[in-house]
PDB file of C-alpha atoms in Angstrom:
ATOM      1  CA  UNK I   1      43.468 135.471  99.860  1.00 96.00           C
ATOM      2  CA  UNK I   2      44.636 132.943  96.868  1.00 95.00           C
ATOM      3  CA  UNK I   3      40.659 133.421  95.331  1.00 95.00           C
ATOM      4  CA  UNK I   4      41.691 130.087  92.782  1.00 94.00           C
ATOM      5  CA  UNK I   5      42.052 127.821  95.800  1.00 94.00           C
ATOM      6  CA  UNK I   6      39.063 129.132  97.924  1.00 95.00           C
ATOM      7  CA  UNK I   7      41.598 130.470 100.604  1.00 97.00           C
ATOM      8  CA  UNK I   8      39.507 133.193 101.443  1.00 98.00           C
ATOM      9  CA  UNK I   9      40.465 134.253 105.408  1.00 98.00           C
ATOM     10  CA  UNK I  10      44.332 135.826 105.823  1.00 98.00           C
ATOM     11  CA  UNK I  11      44.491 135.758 109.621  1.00 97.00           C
ATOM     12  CA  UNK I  12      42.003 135.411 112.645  1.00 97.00           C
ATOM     13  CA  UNK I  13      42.055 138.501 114.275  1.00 96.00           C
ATOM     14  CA  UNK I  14      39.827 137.479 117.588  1.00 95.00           C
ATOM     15  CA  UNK I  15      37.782 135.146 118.465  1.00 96.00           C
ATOM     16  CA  UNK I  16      35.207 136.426 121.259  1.00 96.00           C
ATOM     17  CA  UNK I  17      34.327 133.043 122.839  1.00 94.00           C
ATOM     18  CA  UNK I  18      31.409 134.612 125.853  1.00 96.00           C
ATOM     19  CA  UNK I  19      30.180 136.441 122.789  1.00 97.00           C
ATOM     20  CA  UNK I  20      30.632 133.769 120.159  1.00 97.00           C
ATOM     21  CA  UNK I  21      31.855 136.141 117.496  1.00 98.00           C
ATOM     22  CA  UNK I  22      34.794 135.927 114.993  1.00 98.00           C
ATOM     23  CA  UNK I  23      36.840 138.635 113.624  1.00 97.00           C
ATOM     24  CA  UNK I  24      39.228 137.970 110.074  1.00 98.00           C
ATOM     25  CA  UNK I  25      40.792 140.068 107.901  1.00 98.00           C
ATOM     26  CA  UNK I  26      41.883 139.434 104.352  1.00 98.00           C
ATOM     27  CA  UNK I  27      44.121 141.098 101.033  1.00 98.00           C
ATOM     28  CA  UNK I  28      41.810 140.808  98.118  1.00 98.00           C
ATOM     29  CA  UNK I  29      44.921 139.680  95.238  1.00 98.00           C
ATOM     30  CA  UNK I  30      46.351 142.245  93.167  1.00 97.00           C
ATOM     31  CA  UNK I  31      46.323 139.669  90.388  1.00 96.00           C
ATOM     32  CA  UNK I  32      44.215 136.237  90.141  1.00 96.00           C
ATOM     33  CA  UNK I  33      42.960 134.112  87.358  1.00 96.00           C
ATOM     34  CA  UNK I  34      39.500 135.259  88.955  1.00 96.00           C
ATOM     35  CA  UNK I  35      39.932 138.633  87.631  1.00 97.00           C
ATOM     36  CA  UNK I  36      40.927 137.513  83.978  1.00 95.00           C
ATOM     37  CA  UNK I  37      36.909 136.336  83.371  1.00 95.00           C
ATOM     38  CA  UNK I  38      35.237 138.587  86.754  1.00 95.00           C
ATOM     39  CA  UNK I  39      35.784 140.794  84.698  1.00 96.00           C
ATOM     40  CA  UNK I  40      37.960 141.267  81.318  1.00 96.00           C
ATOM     41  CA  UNK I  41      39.745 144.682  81.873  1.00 95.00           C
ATOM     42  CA  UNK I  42      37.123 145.892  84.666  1.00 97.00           C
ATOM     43  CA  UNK I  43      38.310 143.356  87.901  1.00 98.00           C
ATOM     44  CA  UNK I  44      35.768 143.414  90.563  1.00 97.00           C
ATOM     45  CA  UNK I  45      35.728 140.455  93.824  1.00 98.00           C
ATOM     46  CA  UNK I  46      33.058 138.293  92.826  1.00 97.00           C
ATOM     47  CA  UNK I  47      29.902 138.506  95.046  1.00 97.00           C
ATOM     48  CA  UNK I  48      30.055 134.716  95.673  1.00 97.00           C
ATOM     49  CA  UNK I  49      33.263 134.856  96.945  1.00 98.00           C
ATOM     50  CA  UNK I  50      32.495 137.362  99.615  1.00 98.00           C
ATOM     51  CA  UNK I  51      29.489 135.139 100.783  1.00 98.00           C
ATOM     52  CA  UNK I  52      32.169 132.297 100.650  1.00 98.00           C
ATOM     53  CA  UNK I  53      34.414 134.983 102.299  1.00 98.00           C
ATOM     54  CA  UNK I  54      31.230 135.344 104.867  1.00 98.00           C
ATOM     55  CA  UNK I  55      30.738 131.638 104.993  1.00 98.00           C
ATOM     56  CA  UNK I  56      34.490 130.560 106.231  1.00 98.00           C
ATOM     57  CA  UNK I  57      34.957 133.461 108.790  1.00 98.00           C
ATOM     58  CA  UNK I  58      31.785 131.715 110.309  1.00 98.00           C
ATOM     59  CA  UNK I  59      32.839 128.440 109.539  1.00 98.00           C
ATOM     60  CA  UNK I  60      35.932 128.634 111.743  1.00 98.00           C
ATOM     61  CA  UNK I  61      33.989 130.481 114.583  1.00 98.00           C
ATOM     62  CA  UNK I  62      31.841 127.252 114.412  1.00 98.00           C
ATOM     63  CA  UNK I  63      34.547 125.133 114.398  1.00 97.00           C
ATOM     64  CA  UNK I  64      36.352 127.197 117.314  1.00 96.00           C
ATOM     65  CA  UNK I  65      33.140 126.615 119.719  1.00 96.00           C
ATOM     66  CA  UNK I  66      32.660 123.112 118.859  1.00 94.00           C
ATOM     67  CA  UNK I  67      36.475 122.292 119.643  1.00 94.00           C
ATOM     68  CA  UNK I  68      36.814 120.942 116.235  1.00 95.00           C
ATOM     69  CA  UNK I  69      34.646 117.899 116.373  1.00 95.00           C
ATOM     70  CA  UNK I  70      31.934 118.537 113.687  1.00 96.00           C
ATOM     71  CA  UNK I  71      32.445 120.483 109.992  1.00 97.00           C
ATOM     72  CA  UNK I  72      29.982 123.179 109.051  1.00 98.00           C
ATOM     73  CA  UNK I  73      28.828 122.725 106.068  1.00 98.00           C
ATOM     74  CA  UNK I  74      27.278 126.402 104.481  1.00 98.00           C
ATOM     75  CA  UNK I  75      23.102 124.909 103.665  1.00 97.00           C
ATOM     76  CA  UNK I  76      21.584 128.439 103.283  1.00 96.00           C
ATOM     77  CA  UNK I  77      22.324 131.964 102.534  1.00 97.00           C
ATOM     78  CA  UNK I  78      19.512 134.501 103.642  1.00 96.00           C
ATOM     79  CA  UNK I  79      19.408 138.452 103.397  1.00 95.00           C
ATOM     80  CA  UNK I  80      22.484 138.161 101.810  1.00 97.00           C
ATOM     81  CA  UNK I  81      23.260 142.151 100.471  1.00 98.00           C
ATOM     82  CA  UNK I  82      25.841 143.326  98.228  1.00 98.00           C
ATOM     83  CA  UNK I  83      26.556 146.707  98.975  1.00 97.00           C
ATOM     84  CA  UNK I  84      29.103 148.000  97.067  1.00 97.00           C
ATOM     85  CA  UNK I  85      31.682 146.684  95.048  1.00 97.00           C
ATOM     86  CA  UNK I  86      34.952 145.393  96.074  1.00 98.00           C
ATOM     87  CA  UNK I  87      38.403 145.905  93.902  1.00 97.00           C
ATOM     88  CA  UNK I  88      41.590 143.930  93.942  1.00 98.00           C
ATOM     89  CA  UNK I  89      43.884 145.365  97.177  1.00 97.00           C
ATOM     90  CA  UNK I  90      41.378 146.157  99.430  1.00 98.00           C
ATOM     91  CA  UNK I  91      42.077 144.922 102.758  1.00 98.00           C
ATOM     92  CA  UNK I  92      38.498 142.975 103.772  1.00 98.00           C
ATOM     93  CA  UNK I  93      37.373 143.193 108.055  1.00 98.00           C
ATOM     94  CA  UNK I  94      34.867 139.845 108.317  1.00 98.00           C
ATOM     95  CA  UNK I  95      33.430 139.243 111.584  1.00 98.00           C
ATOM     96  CA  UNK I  96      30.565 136.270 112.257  1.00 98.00           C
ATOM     97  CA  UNK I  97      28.396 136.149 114.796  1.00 98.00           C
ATOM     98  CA  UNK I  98      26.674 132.906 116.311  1.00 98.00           C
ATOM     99  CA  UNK I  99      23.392 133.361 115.792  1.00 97.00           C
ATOM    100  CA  UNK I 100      22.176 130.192 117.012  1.00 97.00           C
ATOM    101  CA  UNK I 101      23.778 126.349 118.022  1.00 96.00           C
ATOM    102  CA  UNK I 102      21.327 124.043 117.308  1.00 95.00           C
ATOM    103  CA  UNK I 103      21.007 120.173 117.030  1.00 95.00           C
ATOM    104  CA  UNK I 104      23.241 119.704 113.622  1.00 95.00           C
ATOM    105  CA  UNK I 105      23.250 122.929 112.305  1.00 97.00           C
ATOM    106  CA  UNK I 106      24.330 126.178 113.285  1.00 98.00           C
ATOM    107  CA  UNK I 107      22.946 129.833 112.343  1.00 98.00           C
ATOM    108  CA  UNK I 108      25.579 132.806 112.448  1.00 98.00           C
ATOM    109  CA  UNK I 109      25.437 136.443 110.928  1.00 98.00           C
ATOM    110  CA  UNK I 110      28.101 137.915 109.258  1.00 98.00           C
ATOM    111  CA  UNK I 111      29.337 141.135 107.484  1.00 98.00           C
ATOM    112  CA  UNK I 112      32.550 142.429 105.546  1.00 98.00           C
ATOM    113  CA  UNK I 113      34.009 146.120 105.970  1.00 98.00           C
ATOM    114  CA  UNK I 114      36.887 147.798 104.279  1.00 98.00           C
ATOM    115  CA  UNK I 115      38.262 150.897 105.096  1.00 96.00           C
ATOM    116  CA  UNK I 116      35.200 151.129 107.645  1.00 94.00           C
ATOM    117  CA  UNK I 117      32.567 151.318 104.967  1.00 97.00           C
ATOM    118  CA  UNK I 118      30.015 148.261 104.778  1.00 98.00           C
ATOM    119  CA  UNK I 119      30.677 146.023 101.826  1.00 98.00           C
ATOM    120  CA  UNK I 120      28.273 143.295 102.634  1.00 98.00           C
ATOM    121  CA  UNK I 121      26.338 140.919 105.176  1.00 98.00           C
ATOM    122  CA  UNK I 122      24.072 137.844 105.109  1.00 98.00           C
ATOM    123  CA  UNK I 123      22.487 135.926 107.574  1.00 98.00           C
ATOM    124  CA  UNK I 124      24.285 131.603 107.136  1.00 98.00           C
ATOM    125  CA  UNK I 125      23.067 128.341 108.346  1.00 98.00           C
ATOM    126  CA  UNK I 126      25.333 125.406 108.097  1.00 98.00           C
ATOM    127  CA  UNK I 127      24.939 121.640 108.221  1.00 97.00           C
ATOM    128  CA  UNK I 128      26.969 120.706 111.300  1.00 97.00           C
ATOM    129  CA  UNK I 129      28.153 116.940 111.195  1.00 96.00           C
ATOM    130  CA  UNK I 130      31.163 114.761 111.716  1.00 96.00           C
ATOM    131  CA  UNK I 131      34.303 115.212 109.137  1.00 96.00           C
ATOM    132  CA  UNK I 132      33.347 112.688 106.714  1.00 94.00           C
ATOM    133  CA  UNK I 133      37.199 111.284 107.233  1.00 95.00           C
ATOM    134  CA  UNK I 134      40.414 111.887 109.506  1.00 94.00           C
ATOM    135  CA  UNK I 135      42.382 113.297 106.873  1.00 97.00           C
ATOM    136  CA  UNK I 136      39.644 116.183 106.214  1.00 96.00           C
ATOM    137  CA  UNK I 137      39.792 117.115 109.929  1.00 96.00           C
ATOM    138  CA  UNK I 138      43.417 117.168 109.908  1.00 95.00           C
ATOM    139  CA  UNK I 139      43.058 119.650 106.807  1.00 96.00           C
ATOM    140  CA  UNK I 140      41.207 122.112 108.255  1.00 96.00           C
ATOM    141  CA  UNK I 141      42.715 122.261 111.951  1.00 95.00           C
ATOM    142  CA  UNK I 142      45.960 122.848 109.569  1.00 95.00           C
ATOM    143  CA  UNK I 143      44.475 125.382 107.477  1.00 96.00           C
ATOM    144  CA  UNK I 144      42.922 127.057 111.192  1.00 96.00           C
ATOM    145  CA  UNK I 145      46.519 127.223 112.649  1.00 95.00           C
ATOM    146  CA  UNK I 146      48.360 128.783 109.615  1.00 95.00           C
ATOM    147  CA  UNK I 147      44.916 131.514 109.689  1.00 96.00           C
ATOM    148  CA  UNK I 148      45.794 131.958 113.757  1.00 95.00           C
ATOM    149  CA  UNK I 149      43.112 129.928 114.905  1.00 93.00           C
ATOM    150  CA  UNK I 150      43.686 128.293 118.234  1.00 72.00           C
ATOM    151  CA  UNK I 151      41.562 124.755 118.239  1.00 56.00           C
ATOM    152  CA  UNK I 152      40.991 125.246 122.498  1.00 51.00           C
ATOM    153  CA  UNK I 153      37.382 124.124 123.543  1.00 44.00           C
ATOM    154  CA  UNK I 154      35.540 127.115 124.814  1.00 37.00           C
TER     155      UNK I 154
ATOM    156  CA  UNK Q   1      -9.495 121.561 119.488  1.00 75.00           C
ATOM    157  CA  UNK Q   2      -6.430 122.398 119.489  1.00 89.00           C
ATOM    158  CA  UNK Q   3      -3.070 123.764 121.812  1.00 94.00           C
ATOM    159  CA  UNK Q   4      -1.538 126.733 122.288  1.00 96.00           C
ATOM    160  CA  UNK Q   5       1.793 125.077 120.896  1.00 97.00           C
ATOM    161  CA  UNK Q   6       0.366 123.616 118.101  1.00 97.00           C
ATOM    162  CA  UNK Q   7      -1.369 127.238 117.021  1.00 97.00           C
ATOM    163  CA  UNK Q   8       2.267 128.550 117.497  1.00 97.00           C
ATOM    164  CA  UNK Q   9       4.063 125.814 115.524  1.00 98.00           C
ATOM    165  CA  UNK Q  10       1.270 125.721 112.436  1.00 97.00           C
ATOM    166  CA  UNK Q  11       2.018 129.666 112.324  1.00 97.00           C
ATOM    167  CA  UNK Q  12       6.030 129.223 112.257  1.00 97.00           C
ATOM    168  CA  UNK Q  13       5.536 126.388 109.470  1.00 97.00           C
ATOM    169  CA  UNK Q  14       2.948 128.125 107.753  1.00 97.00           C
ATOM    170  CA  UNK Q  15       5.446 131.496 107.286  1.00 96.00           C
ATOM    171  CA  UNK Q  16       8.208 129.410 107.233  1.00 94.00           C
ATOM    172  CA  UNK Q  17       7.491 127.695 103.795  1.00 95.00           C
ATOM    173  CA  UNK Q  18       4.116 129.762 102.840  1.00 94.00           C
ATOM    174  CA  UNK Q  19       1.623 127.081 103.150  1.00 96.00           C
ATOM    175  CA  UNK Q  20      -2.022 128.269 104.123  1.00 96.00           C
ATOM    176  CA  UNK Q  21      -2.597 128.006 107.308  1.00 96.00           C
ATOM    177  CA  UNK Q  22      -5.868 125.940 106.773  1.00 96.00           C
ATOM    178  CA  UNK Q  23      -4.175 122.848 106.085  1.00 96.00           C
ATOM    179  CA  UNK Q  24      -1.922 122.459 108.685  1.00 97.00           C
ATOM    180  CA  UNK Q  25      -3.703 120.050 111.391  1.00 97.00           C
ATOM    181  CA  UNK Q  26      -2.675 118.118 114.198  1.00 97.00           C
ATOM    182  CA  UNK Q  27      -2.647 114.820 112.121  1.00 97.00           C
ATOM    183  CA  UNK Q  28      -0.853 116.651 109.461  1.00 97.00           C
ATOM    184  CA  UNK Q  29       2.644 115.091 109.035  1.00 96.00           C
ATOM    185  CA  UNK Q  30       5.163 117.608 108.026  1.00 95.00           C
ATOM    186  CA  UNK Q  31       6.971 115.683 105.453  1.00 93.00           C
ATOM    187  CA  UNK Q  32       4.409 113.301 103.606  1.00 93.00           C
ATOM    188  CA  UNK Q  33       1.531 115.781 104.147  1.00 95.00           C
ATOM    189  CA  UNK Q  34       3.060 119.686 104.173  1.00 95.00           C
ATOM    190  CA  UNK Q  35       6.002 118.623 101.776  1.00 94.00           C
ATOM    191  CA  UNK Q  36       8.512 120.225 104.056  1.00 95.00           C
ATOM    192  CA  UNK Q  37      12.346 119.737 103.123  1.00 93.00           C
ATOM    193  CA  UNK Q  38      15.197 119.494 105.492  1.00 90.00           C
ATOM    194  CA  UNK Q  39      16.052 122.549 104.977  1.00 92.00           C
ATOM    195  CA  UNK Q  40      12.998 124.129 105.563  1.00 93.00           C
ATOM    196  CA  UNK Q  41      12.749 121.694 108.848  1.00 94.00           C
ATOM    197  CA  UNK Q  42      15.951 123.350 110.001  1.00 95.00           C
ATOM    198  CA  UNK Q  43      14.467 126.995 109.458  1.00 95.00           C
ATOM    199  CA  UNK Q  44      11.294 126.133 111.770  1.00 97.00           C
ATOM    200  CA  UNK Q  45      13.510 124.108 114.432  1.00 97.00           C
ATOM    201  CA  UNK Q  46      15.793 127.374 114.534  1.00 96.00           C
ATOM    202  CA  UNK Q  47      12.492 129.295 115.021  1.00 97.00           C
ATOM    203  CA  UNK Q  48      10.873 127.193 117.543  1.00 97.00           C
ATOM    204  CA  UNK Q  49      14.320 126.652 120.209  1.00 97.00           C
ATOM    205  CA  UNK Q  50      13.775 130.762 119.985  1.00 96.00           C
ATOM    206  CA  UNK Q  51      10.403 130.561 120.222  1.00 97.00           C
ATOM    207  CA  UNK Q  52      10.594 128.032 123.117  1.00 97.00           C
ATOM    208  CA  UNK Q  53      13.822 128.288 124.311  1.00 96.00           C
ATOM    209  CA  UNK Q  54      14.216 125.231 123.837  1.00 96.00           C
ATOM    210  CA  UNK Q  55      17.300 122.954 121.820  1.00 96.00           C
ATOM    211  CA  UNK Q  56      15.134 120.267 119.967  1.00 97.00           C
ATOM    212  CA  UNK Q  57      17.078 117.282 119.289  1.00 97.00           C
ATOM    213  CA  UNK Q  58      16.979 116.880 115.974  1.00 96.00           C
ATOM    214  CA  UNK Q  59      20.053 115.061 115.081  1.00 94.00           C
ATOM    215  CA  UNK Q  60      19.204 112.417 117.667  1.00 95.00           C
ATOM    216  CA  UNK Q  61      15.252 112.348 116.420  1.00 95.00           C
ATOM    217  CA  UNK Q  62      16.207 112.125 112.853  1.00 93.00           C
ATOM    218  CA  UNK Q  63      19.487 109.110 113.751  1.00 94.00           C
ATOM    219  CA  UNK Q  64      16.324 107.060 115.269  1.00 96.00           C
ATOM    220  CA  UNK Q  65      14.003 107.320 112.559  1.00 94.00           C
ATOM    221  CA  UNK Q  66      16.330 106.403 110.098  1.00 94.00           C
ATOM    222  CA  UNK Q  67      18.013 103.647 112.163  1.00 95.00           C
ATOM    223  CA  UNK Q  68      14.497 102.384 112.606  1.00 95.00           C
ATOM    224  CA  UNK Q  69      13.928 102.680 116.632  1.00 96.00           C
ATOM    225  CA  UNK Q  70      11.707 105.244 116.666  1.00 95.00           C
ATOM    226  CA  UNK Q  71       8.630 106.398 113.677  1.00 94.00           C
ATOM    227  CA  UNK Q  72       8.709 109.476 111.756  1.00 93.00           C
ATOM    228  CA  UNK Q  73       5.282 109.753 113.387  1.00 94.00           C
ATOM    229  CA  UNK Q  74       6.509 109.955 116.424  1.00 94.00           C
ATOM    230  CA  UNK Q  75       8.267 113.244 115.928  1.00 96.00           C
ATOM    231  CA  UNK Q  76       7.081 114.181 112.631  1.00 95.00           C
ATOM    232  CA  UNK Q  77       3.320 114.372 113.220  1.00 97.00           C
ATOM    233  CA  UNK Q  78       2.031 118.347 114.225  1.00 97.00           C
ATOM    234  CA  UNK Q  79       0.573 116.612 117.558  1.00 96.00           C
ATOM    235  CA  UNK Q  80       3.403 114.422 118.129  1.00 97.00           C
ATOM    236  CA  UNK Q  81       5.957 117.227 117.554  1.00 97.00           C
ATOM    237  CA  UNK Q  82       4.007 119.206 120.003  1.00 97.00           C
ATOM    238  CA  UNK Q  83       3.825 116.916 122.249  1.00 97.00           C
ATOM    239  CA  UNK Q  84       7.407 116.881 121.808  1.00 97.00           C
ATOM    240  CA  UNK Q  85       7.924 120.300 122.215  1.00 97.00           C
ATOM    241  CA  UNK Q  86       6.075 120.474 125.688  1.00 97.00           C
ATOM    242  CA  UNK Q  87       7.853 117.825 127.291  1.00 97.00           C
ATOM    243  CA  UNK Q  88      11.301 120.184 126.631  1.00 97.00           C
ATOM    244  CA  UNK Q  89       9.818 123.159 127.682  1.00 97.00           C
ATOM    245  CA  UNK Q  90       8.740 121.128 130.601  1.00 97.00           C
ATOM    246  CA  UNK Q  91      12.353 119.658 131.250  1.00 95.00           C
ATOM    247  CA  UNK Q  92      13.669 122.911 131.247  1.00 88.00           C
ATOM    248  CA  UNK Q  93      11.686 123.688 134.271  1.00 76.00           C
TER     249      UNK Q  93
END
């Protein structure tokens, strides 16, 4: 994870295609700017990054099943829970779940784990629509290979 | 009087974005009448395809109001959206 650059997913670990489910794991940094203000002398993940953590495991599930031809865009967060709190060098299990495909937006669920103990879950719609230019596209199938993301078409 | 859809779509839209039942009508148009966003639009087309099983088209409905070839009435209306929704769960067979 480099927290300061939103790089929140370390490798793809599976992608389930007949069940449209995602699995991710990631380092949470020893060290990162984040911790120097979240918080002075008492570091803790942020809870918006692990939504964002959340959001980009689904993101690239999205992006997996649509063959890379539309961008999710995160438009809602909903039972989003916290459960416990997160330190720098835990290792972070993400896995998304479609939840539903629908006509320009998309519904998955998602949840973290570390060390098999729940650290948090939320049910995410996204905005589905075209990359808004080529260059973005080319961005994120780059970022999806170096995560392990094949871009195959279901 | 009233359908059976249209009692099941007031009831999504009226838990959906806590309005009160009562003023949801057939001639109510969601947008200009019940205030709904598109956010809120997305959260009650997510519950009617499960609802329905259906996949409303909603990228394609909302590309032909705003390009001006088809009315926001025509899809944005309780009865029209109804009407709407029937002739999917129709086409499904």
């Amino acid at each position: 994870m480099l927290l300061e650059y939103f790089q929140m997913i370390d490798t793809v670990t599976g992608v389930d295609r007949e069940a449209q489910s995602l699995s991710a794991r990631a380092a949470v940094p020893d060290e990162s700017p984040v911790f120097e203000g979240h918080f002075p002398g008492h570091p803790l993940m942020p809870g918006v990054l692990l939504i964002e953590t959340m959001a980009q495991a689904s993101g690239f599930l999205v992006l997996a099943l649509n063959g890379f031809e539309r961008m999710p865009f995160l438009a809602g967060v909903k039972e989003g829970k916290l459960r416990t709190f997160v330190e720098p060098g835990a290792v972070l299990d993400i896995e998304a779940t479609l939840e539903h495909d629908g006509s320009g937006f998309a519904v998955t669920r998602a949840k973290i784990e570390s060390a098999d103990q729940a650290i948090c879950n939320a049910n995410l719609t996204f905005r589905t629509m075209p990359f808004p230019k080529p260059d973005f596209a080319v961005m994120i199938r780059e970022r999806a290979r170096e995560i392990g993301l094949e871009d195959e078409r279901v | 009087m009233t359908t059976p859809t249209f009692e099941t779509v007031a009831e999504i839209i009226s838990e959906t974005c806590e309005l009160p039942r009562e003023e949801i009508s057939p001639q109510s148009h969601a947008i200009d009448d019940l205030g709904i966003d598109s956010l809120d639009f997305l959260d009650i087309v997510l519950a009617i395809d499960k609802k329905f099983g259906i996949n409303i088209p909603l990228e394609a409905w909302t590309k032909e109001v705003n390009s001006g070839t088809a009315p926001a009435e025509q899809y944005f209306v309780m009865e029209n959206l109804c009407a709407r929704i029937d002739e999917l769960v129709a086409a499904k067979g």
